[in-house]
Amino acid sequence: MSSFSIRQPVLAMLLVGVLSGCSLAPQYVRPDAPVAASYPTASTQSPSVVAAADIGWREFFPDKRLQALIASALDNNRDLREAALRIEEARAQYNIQWADQVPNLNATASGSRGRTVIPGVTPGGTSVVTSNYQVGLSLAAFELDFFGRVRNLSQAALEQYLATEEARRAAQISLVAEVAKAYLAERAFTEQLELAKNTFESRQKAYGLAQQRFEVGATSALDLRQNEILVQSARVSYLTLQRQRAQAENALTLLVGRPLTDLPPAQTLSEQNIVTDIPAGLPSDLLARRPDIRSSENRLRASNASIGAARAAFFPRISLTAGIGSASNELSGLFESGTRTWSFVPQLVLPLFDAGRNRANLSLAEARNNIAVVNYERTIQVAFREVADALAARETLEEEIEAQRKVQDAQAERLKLADLRFQNGIASSLDLLDAQRELFAAQQQLIQTRLLRLTNAIDLYRSLGGGLQENAVASGTATKAE
């Protein structure tokens, strides 16, 4: 039989295997989002306002020092590096799985030489030395994917790869937000530390005066001890804030991935013009804007494809093994006429009894798919809650800052009046000390409220999918908060 007559059925079977394959995977249907159609406290936004996902982090964070920290973190953070390497791992795994859909051709060469004893009339028989040399091409066990088993495994690997890539994007968004929050926390501790230092120094001076007054009998021991309590309280606050600021700086260094050197000057919290008036949109927009939701859906698609592969295991599996080449008992005669060889070995495997293995594999794939559905729905619910919480806080934090500022101003005025009354002998030193204590608490609380307002804006930016772009991808206007 000529080689052409052999090639025809082989190519025909390969073509049939490629073109007539079907998939037994369930048709994918995206689960309904288990959340409300709108956010509880979402306000109507102007259509000219840019969506969070379209605002670059350089526009959202105008502080040059913070921009440098974020850029450094994107280059040096080890968690983000690991996420990027996970993408390479998933891509390689997909390429391995995809290769099973394509025939693998191998060049082969072999040689053997042996001595065989043939029994005969002579004692010990007759020895014969034989040689065999072969070269050629071989097709090793290529599966004709009639029922989509290989194709579904490849699709599952592809979806896992896409999920890993989306997970890296989600990690970047989280990293940008965490660096910004850590930086603002460090700034808040720095401002509180400076305030505590000034308060401690002023109370030390006041305590020295109180001690002098006590020594001359102008004040009582009770007044002296009250002053001493204020001094030590300020000292405790100062030392506590020193520790907290150092720890906040260490946390920021870990996120950035390198020492915090060669950075632009820092800005105070009141100078942070972070964008706050971000449109919330609809919960359905999160499905396209949040990489973690897209990653969860990719994993759901992968589990759906795995069901198809598990179902295909119940059906016959057809594989082809073939080869063509040249063989000779002399190495020099390998390519002479008449030495051509070929082989064609189709194989059909039909599952008959496997002690329930295939059924268990299908049940496992279906269970994992159900778990993936639950994870996908939970991811949407968590995203909805994050946005709703940030919106709820945004509604009141501006008023809280204004109210706290008025409290601070009132306490400052109270301290002036208490000091004036004390100097004129109208009020006791206890009134003055209480006014000092209340003013310090009000000043600290104003810093905390400013920090809370800024971190809330960052949380809303992150929860709406912002932080993936470095620069804005759409034009528009946005309001910046003090």
Short mmCIF file of C-alpha atoms in Angstrom, two decimals:
data_model
loop_
_atom_site.label_atom_id
_atom_site.label_comp_id
_atom_site.label_asym_id
_atom_site.label_seq_id
_atom_site.Cartn_x
_atom_site.Cartn_y
_atom_site.Cartn_z
CA MET A 1 0.00 0.00 0.00
CA SER A 2 1.43 3.41 -0.93
CA SER A 3 2.11 6.08 1.64
CA PHE A 4 -0.42 8.35 -0.06
CA SER A 5 -3.20 5.84 0.52
CA ILE A 6 -2.26 5.71 4.21
CA ARG A 7 -2.09 9.49 4.56
CA GLN A 8 -5.65 9.95 3.32
CA PRO A 9 -7.47 8.11 6.15
CA VAL A 10 -5.12 9.59 8.77
CA LEU A 11 -5.76 13.16 7.64
CA ALA A 12 -9.45 12.44 7.31
CA MET A 13 -9.69 11.16 10.87
CA LEU A 14 -7.73 14.14 12.15
CA LEU A 15 -10.06 16.51 10.30
CA VAL A 16 -13.10 14.74 11.66
CA GLY A 17 -11.70 14.92 15.17
CA VAL A 18 -11.11 18.67 14.86
CA LEU A 19 -14.32 19.66 13.13
CA SER A 20 -16.88 17.30 14.59
CA GLY A 21 -15.93 17.72 18.27
CA CYS A 22 -18.70 18.81 20.60
CA SER A 23 -18.69 20.18 24.12
CA LEU A 24 -20.60 18.64 27.01
CA ALA A 25 -20.09 21.65 29.28
CA PRO A 26 -23.28 23.32 30.53
CA GLN A 27 -24.17 26.54 28.78
CA TYR A 28 -22.74 29.33 30.92
CA VAL A 29 -25.31 31.74 32.37
CA ARG A 30 -24.11 34.57 34.57
CA PRO A 31 -25.83 34.38 37.97
CA ASP A 32 -28.05 37.29 38.90
CA ALA A 33 -26.41 39.82 41.20
CA PRO A 34 -27.81 39.21 44.72
CA VAL A 35 -27.92 42.93 45.59
CA ALA A 36 -30.32 45.83 45.25
CA ALA A 37 -30.62 47.73 41.99
CA SER A 38 -29.21 50.91 43.56
CA TYR A 39 -27.23 51.98 46.60
CA PRO A 40 -29.17 53.08 49.70
CA THR A 41 -27.57 56.53 49.96
CA ALA A 42 -26.42 57.17 46.39
CA SER A 43 -27.04 60.75 45.29
CA THR A 44 -27.67 61.92 41.77
CA GLN A 45 -24.40 62.82 40.05
CA SER A 46 -23.78 65.12 37.15
CA PRO A 47 -23.09 63.22 33.91
CA SER A 48 -19.95 65.33 33.43
CA VAL A 49 -18.32 63.83 36.54
CA VAL A 50 -15.72 61.18 35.71
CA ALA A 51 -16.26 57.65 37.01
CA ALA A 52 -13.79 56.37 39.59
CA ALA A 53 -12.36 53.70 37.27
CA ASP A 54 -11.49 56.45 34.75
CA ILE A 55 -9.69 58.70 37.24
CA GLY A 56 -5.96 58.04 37.27
CA TRP A 57 -4.36 57.75 40.69
CA ARG A 58 -2.08 60.69 39.88
CA GLU A 59 -5.17 62.87 39.42
CA PHE A 60 -6.87 61.44 42.48
CA PHE A 61 -3.81 61.95 44.71
CA PRO A 62 -2.21 65.32 43.78
CA ASP A 63 0.33 65.10 46.65
CA LYS A 64 3.71 64.64 44.91
CA ARG A 65 5.14 62.70 47.83
CA LEU A 66 2.22 60.28 47.79
CA GLN A 67 2.54 59.90 44.02
CA ALA A 68 6.20 58.95 44.42
CA LEU A 69 5.31 56.43 47.13
CA ILE A 70 2.61 54.79 44.99
CA ALA A 71 4.89 54.61 41.94
CA SER A 72 7.62 53.02 44.04
CA ALA A 73 5.17 50.52 45.54
CA LEU A 74 3.98 49.46 42.09
CA ASP A 75 7.59 48.73 41.18
CA ASN A 76 8.85 47.20 44.42
CA ASN A 77 5.98 45.72 46.44
CA ARG A 78 6.62 41.99 46.84
CA ASP A 79 2.96 41.00 47.02
CA LEU A 80 2.32 42.66 43.67
CA ARG A 81 5.39 40.97 42.23
CA GLU A 82 4.08 37.61 43.37
CA ALA A 83 0.72 38.35 41.75
CA ALA A 84 2.51 39.11 38.47
CA LEU A 85 4.48 35.87 38.70
CA ARG A 86 1.24 33.99 39.32
CA ILE A 87 0.11 35.26 35.94
CA GLU A 88 3.19 33.76 34.30
CA GLU A 89 2.49 30.49 36.10
CA ALA A 90 -1.15 30.43 34.93
CA ARG A 91 -0.14 31.35 31.37
CA ALA A 92 2.34 28.47 31.23
CA GLN A 93 -0.28 26.09 32.60
CA TYR A 94 -2.73 27.19 29.93
CA ASN A 95 -0.12 26.76 27.18
CA ILE A 96 0.57 23.22 28.42
CA GLN A 97 -3.14 22.38 28.38
CA TRP A 98 -3.72 24.00 24.99
CA ALA A 99 -0.89 21.95 23.45
CA ASP A 100 -2.96 18.78 23.99
CA GLN A 101 -5.36 19.98 21.28
CA VAL A 102 -2.65 19.93 18.62
CA PRO A 103 -0.90 16.81 17.26
CA ASN A 104 2.61 16.48 18.62
CA LEU A 105 5.12 15.34 16.00
CA ASN A 106 8.43 13.91 17.13
CA ALA A 107 11.56 13.10 15.18
CA THR A 108 12.82 9.68 16.21
CA ALA A 109 16.05 7.83 15.64
CA SER A 110 17.01 4.47 17.11
CA GLY A 111 19.55 1.77 16.60
CA SER A 112 20.03 -1.71 18.01
CA ARG A 113 22.61 -4.44 17.63
CA GLY A 114 22.44 -7.84 19.27
CA ARG A 115 23.72 -11.42 19.20
CA THR A 116 21.28 -14.33 19.06
CA VAL A 117 22.11 -18.01 19.42
CA ILE A 118 20.19 -20.35 17.11
CA PRO A 119 20.08 -23.96 18.31
CA GLY A 120 21.50 -26.40 15.73
CA VAL A 121 23.37 -29.59 15.22
CA THR A 122 26.64 -28.09 16.33
CA PRO A 123 27.35 -27.89 20.04
CA GLY A 124 26.31 -24.49 21.44
CA GLY A 125 24.28 -23.63 18.28
CA THR A 126 24.99 -20.93 15.76
CA SER A 127 25.35 -17.31 16.80
CA VAL A 128 23.88 -14.56 14.64
CA VAL A 129 24.61 -10.86 15.04
CA THR A 130 21.76 -8.58 13.87
CA SER A 131 21.53 -4.84 13.49
CA ASN A 132 18.53 -2.53 13.09
CA TYR A 133 18.47 1.24 12.51
CA GLN A 134 15.38 3.46 12.21
CA VAL A 135 14.67 7.16 11.66
CA GLY A 136 11.37 8.92 11.07
CA LEU A 137 8.49 11.01 12.38
CA SER A 138 5.96 9.85 14.94
CA LEU A 139 2.58 11.01 16.15
CA ALA A 140 2.18 9.93 19.77
CA ALA A 141 -1.31 9.14 21.10
CA PHE A 142 -3.17 12.17 19.75
CA GLU A 143 -6.71 12.21 21.15
CA LEU A 144 -9.56 12.92 18.76
CA ASP A 145 -11.61 15.27 20.91
CA PHE A 146 -15.10 14.20 19.78
CA PHE A 147 -16.72 15.06 23.13
CA GLY A 148 -14.73 18.17 24.05
CA ARG A 149 -12.76 16.74 26.97
CA VAL A 150 -9.42 18.24 25.94
CA ARG A 151 -11.02 21.45 24.72
CA ASN A 152 -12.87 21.97 28.00
CA LEU A 153 -9.71 21.35 30.01
CA SER A 154 -7.99 23.96 27.86
CA GLN A 155 -10.89 26.39 28.35
CA ALA A 156 -10.75 25.87 32.11
CA ALA A 157 -7.01 26.61 32.09
CA LEU A 158 -7.65 29.74 30.01
CA GLU A 159 -10.25 31.03 32.45
CA GLN A 160 -7.92 30.35 35.37
CA TYR A 161 -5.24 32.35 33.60
CA LEU A 162 -7.65 35.24 33.01
CA ALA A 163 -8.77 35.05 36.65
CA THR A 164 -5.16 35.30 37.79
CA GLU A 165 -4.60 38.34 35.60
CA GLU A 166 -7.69 40.03 37.02
CA ALA A 167 -6.50 39.13 40.52
CA ARG A 168 -3.27 41.01 39.83
CA ARG A 169 -5.27 44.07 38.78
CA ALA A 170 -7.32 43.80 41.97
CA ALA A 171 -4.08 43.54 43.96
CA GLN A 172 -2.81 46.72 42.30
CA ILE A 173 -5.99 48.62 43.17
CA SER A 174 -5.73 47.48 46.77
CA LEU A 175 -2.04 48.37 46.91
CA VAL A 176 -2.64 51.92 45.67
CA ALA A 177 -5.36 52.40 48.29
CA GLU A 178 -3.33 50.85 51.11
CA VAL A 179 -0.26 52.97 50.35
CA ALA A 180 -2.40 56.12 50.36
CA LYS A 181 -4.10 55.19 53.64
CA ALA A 182 -0.81 54.25 55.28
CA TYR A 183 0.72 57.56 54.15
CA LEU A 184 -2.22 59.57 55.48
CA ALA A 185 -2.11 57.64 58.75
CA GLU A 186 1.58 58.51 59.08
CA ARG A 187 0.76 62.17 58.34
CA ALA A 188 -2.01 62.15 60.96
CA PHE A 189 0.31 60.69 63.60
CA THR A 190 2.94 63.27 62.68
CA GLU A 191 0.47 66.14 63.16
CA GLN A 192 -0.81 64.66 66.41
CA LEU A 193 2.75 64.14 67.60
CA GLU A 194 3.62 67.77 66.90
CA LEU A 195 0.48 68.87 68.73
CA ALA A 196 1.28 66.59 71.69
CA LYS A 197 4.84 67.90 71.79
CA ASN A 198 3.72 71.52 71.90
CA THR A 199 1.09 70.70 74.51
CA PHE A 200 3.61 68.83 76.64
CA GLU A 201 6.08 71.71 76.52
CA SER A 202 3.42 74.31 77.37
CA ARG A 203 2.12 72.21 80.26
CA GLN A 204 5.64 71.76 81.58
CA LYS A 205 5.97 75.54 81.72
CA ALA A 206 2.57 75.82 83.37
CA TYR A 207 3.57 73.17 85.89
CA GLY A 208 6.76 75.11 86.70
CA LEU A 209 4.70 78.24 87.41
CA ALA A 210 2.23 76.23 89.47
CA GLN A 211 5.11 74.82 91.50
CA GLN A 212 6.44 78.31 92.17
CA ARG A 213 2.96 79.47 93.23
CA PHE A 214 2.63 76.45 95.50
CA GLU A 215 5.97 77.14 97.14
CA VAL A 216 4.94 80.66 98.04
CA GLY A 217 1.55 79.46 99.27
CA ALA A 218 -0.48 81.01 96.42
CA THR A 219 -2.05 77.69 95.39
CA SER A 220 -2.95 74.43 97.05
CA ALA A 221 -1.36 71.03 96.67
CA LEU A 222 -4.48 69.92 94.81
CA ASP A 223 -3.87 72.51 92.09
CA LEU A 224 -0.24 71.41 91.84
CA ARG A 225 -1.19 67.76 91.46
CA GLN A 226 -3.79 68.63 88.81
CA ASN A 227 -1.07 70.39 86.83
CA GLU A 228 1.21 67.43 87.29
CA ILE A 229 -1.50 65.08 86.00
CA LEU A 230 -1.90 67.19 82.88
CA VAL A 231 1.86 67.19 82.29
CA GLN A 232 2.16 63.42 82.62
CA SER A 233 -0.94 62.86 80.49
CA ALA A 234 0.58 64.99 77.75
CA ARG A 235 3.84 63.05 78.13
CA VAL A 236 1.98 59.74 77.77
CA SER A 237 0.22 61.01 74.65
CA TYR A 238 3.52 62.24 73.21
CA LEU A 239 5.28 58.90 73.80
CA THR A 240 2.32 56.90 72.48
CA LEU A 241 2.19 58.96 69.31
CA GLN A 242 5.93 58.57 68.84
CA ARG A 243 5.46 54.79 68.83
CA GLN A 244 2.41 54.92 66.58
CA ARG A 245 4.12 57.20 64.08
CA ALA A 246 7.18 54.92 63.91
CA GLN A 247 4.98 51.87 63.37
CA ALA A 248 2.97 53.69 60.68
CA GLU A 249 6.20 54.58 58.91
CA ASN A 250 7.33 50.95 59.09
CA ALA A 251 4.01 49.81 57.61
CA LEU A 252 4.38 52.33 54.80
CA THR A 253 7.95 51.16 54.12
CA LEU A 254 6.75 47.57 53.82
CA LEU A 255 4.07 48.55 51.31
CA VAL A 256 6.44 50.71 49.26
CA GLY A 257 9.09 47.99 49.22
CA ARG A 258 12.09 50.25 49.77
CA PRO A 259 13.40 52.81 52.31
CA LEU A 260 11.50 56.10 52.35
CA THR A 261 14.27 58.33 51.02
CA ASP A 262 14.60 60.93 48.25
CA LEU A 263 10.93 61.91 48.43
CA PRO A 264 9.23 65.28 47.76
CA PRO A 265 8.11 67.34 50.77
CA ALA A 266 5.05 66.09 52.65
CA GLN A 267 1.73 67.91 52.88
CA THR A 268 -0.58 68.20 55.86
CA LEU A 269 -3.99 66.54 55.96
CA SER A 270 -5.75 69.83 55.30
CA GLU A 271 -3.68 70.24 52.12
CA GLN A 272 -4.67 66.86 50.67
CA ASN A 273 -6.94 67.79 47.74
CA ILE A 274 -8.20 64.25 47.20
CA VAL A 275 -11.15 63.85 44.85
CA THR A 276 -14.28 63.15 46.86
CA ASP A 277 -17.25 63.83 44.58
CA ILE A 278 -17.11 60.49 42.74
CA PRO A 279 -20.29 59.16 41.08
CA ALA A 280 -21.35 55.82 42.54
CA GLY A 281 -23.22 54.66 39.45
CA LEU A 282 -25.25 51.46 39.73
CA PRO A 283 -24.31 48.16 41.39
CA SER A 284 -24.38 46.54 37.97
CA ASP A 285 -21.46 48.77 36.95
CA LEU A 286 -19.27 46.97 39.49
CA LEU A 287 -19.41 43.80 37.38
CA ALA A 288 -17.31 45.55 34.73
CA ARG A 289 -15.25 47.91 36.90
CA ARG A 290 -14.03 45.65 39.71
CA PRO A 291 -11.27 43.19 38.77
CA ASP A 292 -12.00 40.99 41.78
CA ILE A 293 -15.55 40.40 40.50
CA ARG A 294 -14.26 39.65 37.01
CA SER A 295 -11.68 37.28 38.50
CA SER A 296 -14.40 35.47 40.45
CA GLU A 297 -16.49 35.12 37.30
CA ASN A 298 -13.52 33.73 35.36
CA ARG A 299 -13.12 31.06 38.03
CA LEU A 300 -16.82 30.30 37.71
CA ARG A 301 -16.39 29.87 33.96
CA ALA A 302 -13.42 27.57 34.58
CA SER A 303 -15.46 25.37 36.90
CA ASN A 304 -18.24 25.29 34.32
CA ALA A 305 -15.80 24.03 31.67
CA SER A 306 -14.48 21.41 34.08
CA ILE A 307 -17.96 19.90 34.23
CA GLY A 308 -17.79 19.36 30.46
CA ALA A 309 -14.45 17.57 30.81
CA ALA A 310 -15.85 15.36 33.60
CA ARG A 311 -18.89 14.48 31.50
CA ALA A 312 -16.73 13.58 28.50
CA ALA A 313 -14.96 10.93 30.59
CA PHE A 314 -18.09 8.76 30.36
CA PHE A 315 -17.78 8.52 26.57
CA PRO A 316 -15.33 6.61 24.35
CA ARG A 317 -11.89 8.10 23.92
CA ILE A 318 -10.19 7.70 20.54
CA SER A 319 -6.48 8.29 20.12
CA LEU A 320 -4.12 7.92 17.20
CA THR A 321 -0.53 6.78 17.15
CA ALA A 322 1.26 6.81 13.81
CA GLY A 323 4.74 6.90 12.40
CA ILE A 324 6.57 7.08 9.12
CA GLY A 325 10.27 6.67 8.42
CA SER A 326 13.01 4.42 7.17
CA ALA A 327 14.55 1.25 8.61
CA SER A 328 17.58 -0.80 7.62
CA ASN A 329 19.93 -3.35 9.11
CA GLU A 330 22.83 -1.24 7.88
CA LEU A 331 23.36 2.36 9.00
CA SER A 332 24.58 3.30 5.52
CA GLY A 333 21.41 1.93 3.93
CA LEU A 334 18.86 3.89 5.92
CA PHE A 335 17.81 6.14 3.08
CA GLU A 336 18.02 3.71 0.20
CA SER A 337 14.97 2.71 -1.79
CA GLY A 338 12.82 0.01 -0.26
CA THR A 339 13.58 0.96 3.36
CA ARG A 340 10.47 3.08 3.99
CA THR A 341 8.30 2.07 6.95
CA TRP A 342 5.00 3.27 8.38
CA SER A 343 2.63 2.44 11.20
CA PHE A 344 -0.93 3.46 12.03
CA VAL A 345 -2.40 2.49 15.42
CA PRO A 346 -5.85 3.90 16.27
CA GLN A 347 -7.10 3.08 19.76
CA LEU A 348 -10.59 3.17 21.20
CA VAL A 349 -11.06 3.18 25.00
CA LEU A 350 -14.59 2.70 26.32
CA PRO A 351 -15.12 3.01 30.11
CA LEU A 352 -16.86 -0.11 31.43
CA PHE A 353 -16.09 -0.29 35.15
CA ASP A 354 -14.14 2.23 37.23
CA ALA A 355 -15.69 1.73 40.67
CA GLY A 356 -17.55 5.06 40.37
CA ARG A 357 -14.46 7.17 39.65
CA ASN A 358 -15.98 9.06 36.71
CA ARG A 359 -19.23 9.64 38.57
CA ALA A 360 -17.30 10.98 41.57
CA ASN A 361 -15.23 13.26 39.33
CA LEU A 362 -18.43 14.67 37.82
CA SER A 363 -19.95 15.21 41.28
CA LEU A 364 -16.73 16.93 42.35
CA ALA A 365 -16.81 19.24 39.32
CA GLU A 366 -20.45 20.12 39.94
CA ALA A 367 -19.82 20.78 43.63
CA ARG A 368 -16.89 23.04 42.79
CA ASN A 369 -19.06 24.88 40.29
CA ASN A 370 -21.69 25.48 42.96
CA ILE A 371 -18.97 26.76 45.29
CA ALA A 372 -17.75 29.08 42.54
CA VAL A 373 -21.28 30.46 42.14
CA VAL A 374 -21.48 31.18 45.88
CA ASN A 375 -18.04 32.84 45.84
CA TYR A 376 -19.04 34.96 42.85
CA GLU A 377 -22.25 36.11 44.53
CA ARG A 378 -20.42 36.81 47.80
CA THR A 379 -17.80 38.88 45.95
CA ILE A 380 -20.59 41.02 44.50
CA GLN A 381 -22.24 41.42 47.91
CA VAL A 382 -18.95 42.46 49.53
CA ALA A 383 -18.33 45.00 46.76
CA PHE A 384 -21.86 46.38 47.18
CA ARG A 385 -21.38 46.75 50.91
CA GLU A 386 -18.01 48.49 50.52
CA VAL A 387 -19.51 51.08 48.18
CA ALA A 388 -22.62 51.51 50.34
CA ASP A 389 -20.54 51.99 53.50
CA ALA A 390 -18.32 54.58 51.83
CA LEU A 391 -21.35 56.46 50.48
CA ALA A 392 -23.05 56.41 53.88
CA ALA A 393 -19.94 57.85 55.52
CA ARG A 394 -19.53 60.48 52.81
CA GLU A 395 -22.97 61.86 53.59
CA THR A 396 -22.01 62.92 57.13
CA LEU A 397 -18.23 63.28 57.34
CA GLU A 398 -18.11 66.76 55.83
CA GLU A 399 -20.57 67.95 58.45
CA GLU A 400 -18.60 66.14 61.16
CA ILE A 401 -15.42 68.00 60.17
CA GLU A 402 -17.23 71.33 60.23
CA ALA A 403 -18.82 70.54 63.60
CA GLN A 404 -15.51 69.37 65.05
CA ARG A 405 -13.80 72.53 63.81
CA LYS A 406 -16.41 74.59 65.62
CA VAL A 407 -15.86 72.51 68.75
CA GLN A 408 -12.13 73.24 68.55
CA ASP A 409 -12.74 76.97 68.07
CA ALA A 410 -15.15 77.01 70.98
CA GLN A 411 -12.70 75.16 73.22
CA ALA A 412 -9.93 77.59 72.24
CA GLU A 413 -12.16 80.52 73.13
CA ARG A 414 -13.14 78.80 76.38
CA LEU A 415 -9.48 78.41 77.29
CA LYS A 416 -8.87 82.13 76.72
CA LEU A 417 -11.79 83.07 78.92
CA ALA A 418 -10.82 80.54 81.60
CA ASP A 419 -7.27 81.88 81.65
CA LEU A 420 -8.54 85.45 81.88
CA ARG A 421 -10.89 84.56 84.74
CA PHE A 422 -8.09 82.68 86.50
CA GLN A 423 -5.72 85.61 86.20
CA ASN A 424 -8.39 87.87 87.70
CA GLY A 425 -9.09 85.42 90.51
CA ILE A 426 -12.66 84.74 89.39
CA ALA A 427 -12.19 81.08 88.38
CA SER A 428 -10.14 78.31 89.96
CA SER A 429 -7.17 76.62 88.37
CA LEU A 430 -9.32 73.52 87.91
CA ASP A 431 -11.44 75.37 85.35
CA LEU A 432 -8.29 76.39 83.49
CA LEU A 433 -6.83 72.89 83.54
CA ASP A 434 -10.10 71.39 82.36
CA ALA A 435 -10.25 73.87 79.47
CA GLN A 436 -6.68 72.96 78.46
CA ARG A 437 -7.50 69.25 78.52
CA GLU A 438 -10.68 69.68 76.48
CA LEU A 439 -8.92 71.83 73.85
CA PHE A 440 -6.19 69.23 73.38
CA ALA A 441 -8.81 66.49 72.94
CA ALA A 442 -10.74 68.60 70.42
CA GLN A 443 -7.59 69.30 68.39
CA GLN A 444 -6.70 65.60 68.30
CA GLN A 445 -10.25 64.66 67.32
CA LEU A 446 -10.26 67.16 64.43
CA ILE A 447 -7.14 65.53 63.02
CA GLN A 448 -8.75 62.10 63.33
CA THR A 449 -11.93 63.30 61.63
CA ARG A 450 -9.94 64.78 58.74
CA LEU A 451 -8.09 61.47 58.39
CA LEU A 452 -11.38 59.56 58.43
CA ARG A 453 -12.78 61.78 55.68
CA LEU A 454 -9.76 61.23 53.46
CA THR A 455 -9.61 57.48 54.03
CA ASN A 456 -13.32 57.26 53.26
CA ALA A 457 -12.71 58.95 49.91
CA ILE A 458 -9.93 56.43 49.23
CA ASP A 459 -12.20 53.53 50.19
CA LEU A 460 -14.90 54.76 47.81
CA TYR A 461 -12.33 55.22 45.03
CA ARG A 462 -11.03 51.68 45.52
CA SER A 463 -14.43 50.05 45.93
CA LEU A 464 -15.60 51.60 42.64
CA GLY A 465 -12.59 50.19 40.79
CA GLY A 466 -10.31 53.22 40.86
CA GLY A 467 -6.55 52.95 41.09
CA LEU A 468 -5.78 50.79 38.08
CA GLN A 469 -4.99 53.68 35.73
CA GLU A 470 -2.05 55.97 36.35
CA ASN A 471 -3.55 58.87 34.41
CA ALA A 472 -7.14 59.78 33.61
CA VAL A 473 -8.63 57.98 30.62
CA ALA A 474 -11.64 60.30 30.22
CA SER A 475 -12.25 63.99 30.51
CA GLY A 476 -14.53 65.45 33.14
CA THR A 477 -14.66 67.40 36.33
CA ALA A 478 -14.43 66.26 39.91
CA THR A 479 -14.69 68.04 43.23
CA LYS A 480 -11.70 67.91 45.56
CA ALA A 481 -12.04 67.94 49.32
CA GLU A 482 -10.07 69.99 51.70
#
